Short mmCIF file of C-alpha atoms in Angstrom, two decimals:
data_model
loop_
_atom_site.label_atom_id
_atom_site.label_comp_id
_atom_site.label_asym_id
_atom_site.label_seq_id
_atom_site.Cartn_x
_atom_site.Cartn_y
_atom_site.Cartn_z
CA MET A 51 81.57 3.01 27.72
CA ALA A 52 84.00 3.21 30.62
CA ASP A 53 84.27 4.55 34.14
CA LEU A 54 80.57 4.58 35.02
CA GLY A 55 80.57 5.37 38.70
CA PHE A 56 78.31 3.94 41.38
CA ASP A 57 78.37 4.00 45.18
CA ASN A 58 81.31 1.64 45.71
CA GLY A 59 83.13 1.36 42.41
CA LEU A 60 83.09 1.60 38.63
CA VAL A 61 81.41 -0.24 35.78
CA HIS A 62 82.88 -0.65 32.29
CA VAL A 63 80.46 -1.66 29.52
CA ILE A 64 81.81 -4.39 27.22
CA ASP A 65 80.41 -5.95 24.06
CA THR A 66 80.17 -9.59 25.17
CA LEU A 67 80.34 -11.84 28.21
CA LEU A 68 83.74 -12.81 29.61
CA VAL A 69 84.04 -16.56 30.04
CA PRO A 70 86.13 -18.12 32.83
CA PRO A 71 89.03 -20.25 31.54
CA LEU A 72 88.11 -23.83 30.68
CA PRO A 73 89.98 -27.13 31.13
CA LEU A 74 92.65 -28.19 28.64
CA LEU A 75 90.59 -30.41 26.34
CA GLU A 76 87.80 -27.90 25.87
CA THR A 77 90.19 -25.00 25.35
CA ALA A 78 92.49 -26.86 22.94
CA SER A 79 89.55 -28.05 20.85
CA GLN A 80 88.04 -24.57 20.63
CA PHE A 81 91.37 -23.23 19.41
CA SER A 82 91.57 -25.85 16.61
CA LEU A 83 94.15 -27.92 18.49
CA THR A 84 92.15 -31.12 18.06
CA GLY A 85 95.21 -33.23 17.24
CA PHE A 86 96.90 -32.29 20.49
CA ALA A 87 93.70 -32.68 22.51
CA GLY A 88 92.99 -36.10 21.03
CA ALA A 89 96.56 -37.22 21.63
CA VAL A 90 96.30 -36.15 25.28
CA VAL A 91 93.18 -38.32 25.67
CA HIS A 92 94.80 -41.29 23.89
CA SER A 93 97.87 -41.07 26.12
CA SER A 94 97.89 -41.28 29.90
CA LEU A 95 98.46 -37.53 30.21
CA ASN A 96 94.80 -36.59 30.37
CA SER A 97 94.28 -36.87 34.13
CA THR A 98 97.59 -35.10 34.84
CA ALA A 99 96.76 -32.22 32.53
CA ALA A 100 93.28 -31.90 34.02
CA GLU A 101 94.28 -31.98 37.70
CA MET A 102 97.81 -30.61 38.03
CA PRO A 103 97.85 -26.89 38.98
CA ASN A 104 99.94 -24.12 37.44
CA LEU A 105 100.62 -25.83 34.12
CA THR A 106 102.34 -24.24 31.14
CA ILE A 107 101.55 -26.19 27.98
CA PHE A 108 103.11 -25.78 24.55
CA ALA A 109 100.60 -27.32 22.14
CA PRO A 110 101.59 -28.01 18.51
CA ALA A 111 99.15 -26.72 15.90
CA ASN A 112 97.04 -29.18 13.91
CA ALA A 113 99.30 -28.74 10.87
CA ALA A 114 102.20 -30.18 12.87
CA PHE A 115 100.17 -33.26 13.83
CA GLU A 116 98.89 -33.64 10.27
CA ALA A 117 102.45 -33.64 8.87
CA LEU A 118 103.37 -36.57 11.14
CA GLY A 119 100.02 -38.32 11.37
CA ALA A 120 101.10 -41.85 10.42
CA THR A 121 104.24 -41.70 12.55
CA LEU A 122 102.46 -40.40 15.63
CA GLN A 123 99.63 -42.92 15.40
CA GLY A 124 102.23 -45.66 15.28
CA LEU A 125 103.51 -44.75 18.74
CA SER A 126 102.48 -46.79 21.75
CA PRO A 127 100.45 -44.95 24.40
CA GLY A 128 103.53 -44.94 26.64
CA SER A 129 105.76 -43.42 23.96
CA LEU A 130 103.07 -40.88 23.09
CA THR A 131 102.77 -39.89 26.75
CA ASP A 132 106.55 -39.44 26.95
CA LEU A 133 106.49 -37.22 23.88
CA LEU A 134 103.54 -35.11 25.01
CA SER A 135 104.97 -34.72 28.52
CA TYR A 136 107.89 -32.89 26.95
CA HIS A 137 105.38 -30.18 26.00
CA VAL A 138 104.22 -29.62 29.60
CA VAL A 139 105.89 -27.59 32.35
CA ASN A 140 104.70 -27.59 35.95
CA SER A 141 105.87 -24.51 37.85
CA SER A 142 109.59 -25.04 37.28
CA ILE A 143 109.83 -21.27 36.83
CA GLY A 144 107.99 -20.60 40.08
CA SER A 145 104.78 -19.51 38.38
CA VAL A 146 102.61 -20.09 35.35
CA GLY A 147 104.62 -19.41 32.18
CA TYR A 148 102.99 -16.33 30.68
CA THR A 149 105.14 -14.75 28.00
CA PRO A 150 106.53 -11.96 30.24
CA VAL A 151 108.45 -14.60 32.23
CA LEU A 152 109.66 -16.46 29.14
CA ALA A 153 112.86 -14.47 28.78
CA ASN A 154 115.54 -15.21 26.22
CA GLY A 155 117.69 -18.11 27.42
CA THR A 156 115.16 -19.39 29.97
CA VAL A 157 115.54 -23.14 30.49
CA LEU A 158 112.40 -25.01 31.55
CA VAL A 159 112.26 -28.52 32.96
CA THR A 160 109.33 -30.45 31.54
CA ALA A 161 107.04 -33.09 33.02
CA GLN A 162 108.96 -35.61 30.89
CA GLY A 163 112.15 -34.78 32.77
CA ALA A 164 114.20 -33.23 29.98
CA SER A 165 114.46 -29.47 29.53
CA PHE A 166 114.04 -27.03 26.67
CA THR A 167 115.21 -23.49 26.04
CA ILE A 168 113.30 -20.31 25.25
CA THR A 169 114.83 -18.10 22.56
CA THR A 170 113.80 -14.60 21.51
CA ALA A 171 114.65 -13.66 17.93
CA SER A 172 113.09 -11.54 15.15
CA ASN A 173 110.25 -10.43 17.42
CA SER A 174 109.25 -14.06 18.00
CA LEU A 175 109.50 -16.52 20.86
CA PHE A 176 110.83 -20.02 20.22
CA VAL A 177 110.78 -23.20 22.29
CA ASN A 178 113.92 -25.02 21.17
CA SER A 179 113.35 -24.60 17.42
CA ALA A 180 109.53 -24.38 17.48
CA ARG A 181 108.02 -20.92 17.01
CA ILE A 182 105.24 -19.79 19.35
CA LEU A 183 102.35 -18.90 17.03
CA GLN A 184 99.89 -17.78 19.69
CA SER A 185 100.57 -17.13 23.32
CA ASP A 186 98.87 -16.82 26.69
CA ILE A 187 95.65 -18.75 26.09
CA LEU A 188 94.18 -19.14 29.56
CA LEU A 189 93.39 -22.57 30.99
CA LYS A 190 91.47 -23.43 34.12
CA ASN A 191 94.75 -24.61 35.66
CA GLY A 192 97.39 -22.70 33.75
CA VAL A 193 98.25 -21.29 30.35
CA LEU A 194 98.69 -22.67 26.83
CA HIS A 195 100.92 -21.51 23.98
CA VAL A 196 100.48 -22.73 20.39
CA ILE A 197 103.70 -23.76 18.59
CA ASP A 198 104.33 -24.63 14.94
CA ASN A 199 106.03 -28.01 15.45
CA LEU A 200 106.22 -30.86 17.89
CA LEU A 201 109.06 -30.80 20.38
CA SER A 202 111.19 -33.88 21.02
CA PRO A 203 113.09 -34.91 24.17
CA ASN A 204 115.64 -36.41 21.73
CA ALA A 205 116.32 -32.98 20.22
CA THR A 206 116.79 -30.74 23.26
CA ALA A 207 119.58 -28.78 21.58
CA ALA A 208 117.47 -27.80 18.56
CA SER A 209 117.70 -24.07 17.86
CA PRO A 210 115.56 -21.86 15.59
CA ASP A 211 116.24 -20.28 12.24
CA PRO A 212 114.30 -17.01 12.65
CA SER A 213 114.40 -16.38 8.88
CA LEU A 214 111.99 -19.28 8.33
CA LYS A 215 108.28 -18.63 8.79
CA THR A 216 107.77 -22.27 9.82
CA GLN A 217 110.60 -24.16 11.46
CA ALA A 218 111.75 -27.53 10.15
CA PRO A 219 110.35 -30.47 12.16
CA VAL A 220 112.70 -32.13 14.62
CA ILE A 221 110.72 -35.37 14.28
CA GLN A 222 110.90 -37.09 10.91
CA GLY A 223 107.88 -39.04 9.76
CA SER A 224 104.98 -39.36 7.37
CA ARG A 225 101.38 -38.28 7.00
CA LEU A 226 98.27 -40.40 7.06
CA SER A 227 97.08 -41.42 3.58
CA GLY A 228 94.22 -38.92 3.62
CA ASN A 229 96.23 -36.14 5.30
CA GLU A 230 93.95 -36.34 8.33
CA VAL A 231 94.80 -34.82 11.68
CA PRO A 232 95.49 -37.84 13.92
CA PHE A 233 93.86 -38.67 17.26
CA THR A 234 90.71 -36.62 16.74
CA GLU A 235 88.67 -39.81 17.04
CA HIS A 236 89.70 -40.00 20.69
CA LEU A 237 88.04 -36.72 21.65
CA PRO A 238 85.08 -37.34 23.97
CA SER A 239 81.65 -36.45 22.65
CA SER A 240 81.28 -33.78 25.33
CA VAL A 241 84.24 -31.94 23.81
CA THR A 242 83.28 -32.34 20.16
CA SER A 243 79.78 -31.09 20.84
CA ALA A 244 81.16 -28.14 22.79
CA MET A 245 83.26 -27.13 19.77
CA ASN A 246 80.05 -25.84 18.20
CA SER A 247 78.55 -24.52 21.40
CA ALA A 248 77.91 -20.96 22.52
CA ILE A 249 81.24 -20.30 24.21
CA PRO A 250 83.21 -17.65 22.30
CA THR A 251 86.23 -19.17 20.60
CA GLY A 252 89.42 -18.17 18.84
CA THR A 253 91.65 -20.00 16.40
CA ALA A 254 95.28 -20.89 16.41
CA ASN A 255 95.85 -17.99 14.03
CA SER A 256 94.06 -15.33 16.05
CA THR A 257 95.79 -12.95 18.43
CA PHE A 258 95.72 -12.90 22.19
CA ASP A 259 97.20 -9.95 24.04
CA VAL A 260 99.02 -10.85 27.23
CA GLY A 261 97.56 -7.67 28.64
CA ASP A 262 94.24 -9.46 28.72
CA ILE A 263 95.42 -11.97 31.34
CA GLY A 264 92.48 -12.55 33.67
CA ALA A 265 89.97 -12.54 30.83
CA ALA A 266 88.94 -15.42 28.70
CA ALA A 267 90.44 -16.08 25.30
CA SER A 268 89.76 -13.42 22.71
CA THR A 269 86.52 -13.57 20.73
CA THR A 270 85.32 -12.40 17.37
CA THR A 271 82.60 -9.78 17.50
CA ASP A 272 80.31 -8.18 15.00
CA ASP A 273 80.93 -4.44 14.85
CA ALA A 274 79.30 -3.76 11.49
CA ASP A 275 77.42 -0.74 12.71
CA GLY A 276 79.25 -0.05 15.97
CA ALA A 277 75.95 0.11 17.80
CA MET A 278 75.24 -1.31 21.22
CA ALA A 279 72.06 -3.16 22.00
CA SER A 280 70.58 -3.50 25.42
CA GLN A 281 68.92 -6.53 26.84
CA SER A 282 67.64 -7.45 30.27
CA ALA A 283 68.36 -10.91 31.64
CA VAL A 284 66.70 -12.97 34.33
CA ALA A 285 69.51 -14.57 36.32
CA THR A 286 67.30 -17.29 37.70
CA SER A 287 66.64 -18.73 34.26
CA ALA A 288 68.33 -21.98 33.28
CA GLU A 289 69.49 -20.43 30.02
CA ILE A 290 70.51 -17.04 28.70
CA ASP A 291 69.69 -16.02 25.15
CA LEU A 292 72.36 -13.70 23.77
CA SER A 293 71.14 -13.76 20.19
CA ASP A 294 69.98 -10.14 20.43
CA PHE A 295 73.39 -8.78 21.41
CA ARG A 296 74.37 -7.08 18.16
CA GLY A 297 77.87 -6.29 19.44
CA GLY A 298 78.35 -9.69 21.06
CA VAL A 299 78.78 -13.23 19.89
CA GLY A 300 75.13 -13.64 18.94
CA ARG A 301 75.02 -17.19 20.23
CA ARG A 302 73.11 -19.13 22.83
CA TYR A 303 74.33 -20.16 26.27
CA GLU A 304 72.16 -23.18 26.99
CA GLY A 305 71.79 -25.40 30.01
CA MET A 306 73.57 -22.88 32.17
CA GLY A 307 72.63 -23.00 35.84
CA LEU A 308 72.47 -20.05 38.20
CA GLU A 309 75.92 -20.71 39.66
CA ARG A 310 77.49 -20.62 36.19
CA VAL A 311 75.57 -17.47 35.28
CA ILE A 312 76.80 -15.71 38.40
CA GLY A 313 80.35 -16.84 37.63
CA LEU A 314 80.12 -15.26 34.19
CA MET A 315 78.47 -12.06 35.27
CA THR A 316 80.88 -11.32 38.10
CA LEU A 317 83.65 -11.04 35.55
CA VAL A 318 81.89 -8.08 33.98
CA PHE A 319 82.39 -5.83 36.97
CA VAL A 320 85.61 -4.28 38.23
CA LEU A 321 85.12 -3.14 41.80
CA LEU A 322 87.63 -0.75 43.31
#
């Protein structure tokens, strides 16, 4: 339901709560980027990524970390930080790097110091030779794009082959013996527990529309019967039970104080 008028604006009815963007570790973990998130914690990049404003982060998918697990775990924390910093841009383009500003031929200077190049080909965006699999995932302090391979400051001239679904790695190495995703053991318990929490999540294979900038990452909803349920909520409660929302996520938001509740609910309204 849309365009429901009231005295000083409009209300649009939606099927779930919108969640404000979260910090890097929580967001990456919820989008199945646990290898990247764990590597950030293991390196010295964690505080930078958490505190620096206007970040644009290109996070390799778990499959990329899995393919190089043994090699990556053999890096020193300093070398790992240098490598990961090549995946982070801090406002070198004058703003956060949402896809509309990532034009073909754009050169971005990374936190590591070296630069990489954006290429548009075959309806895809590439960072050097890595394909962007999912774009414009909102962070508390910027935006994150999922890529299919790790980038390397030693391969700044790498270019894509658009005919390949997955680009060849620019870093040569080996897997762990059990094909595990490396660095996940470094994730703090607060993040691992949140991975199964009530916050709506997506995956690295789901789709996010850049037109949804300003909303949280896309969620999966149950539309089996297309019906809408109604439920009243008491905002002063320490928790909100959403299990009765048939068109929503059907999960529980627990331990949520009044300030957090208000932050969530204000995103529901568009005042003109």
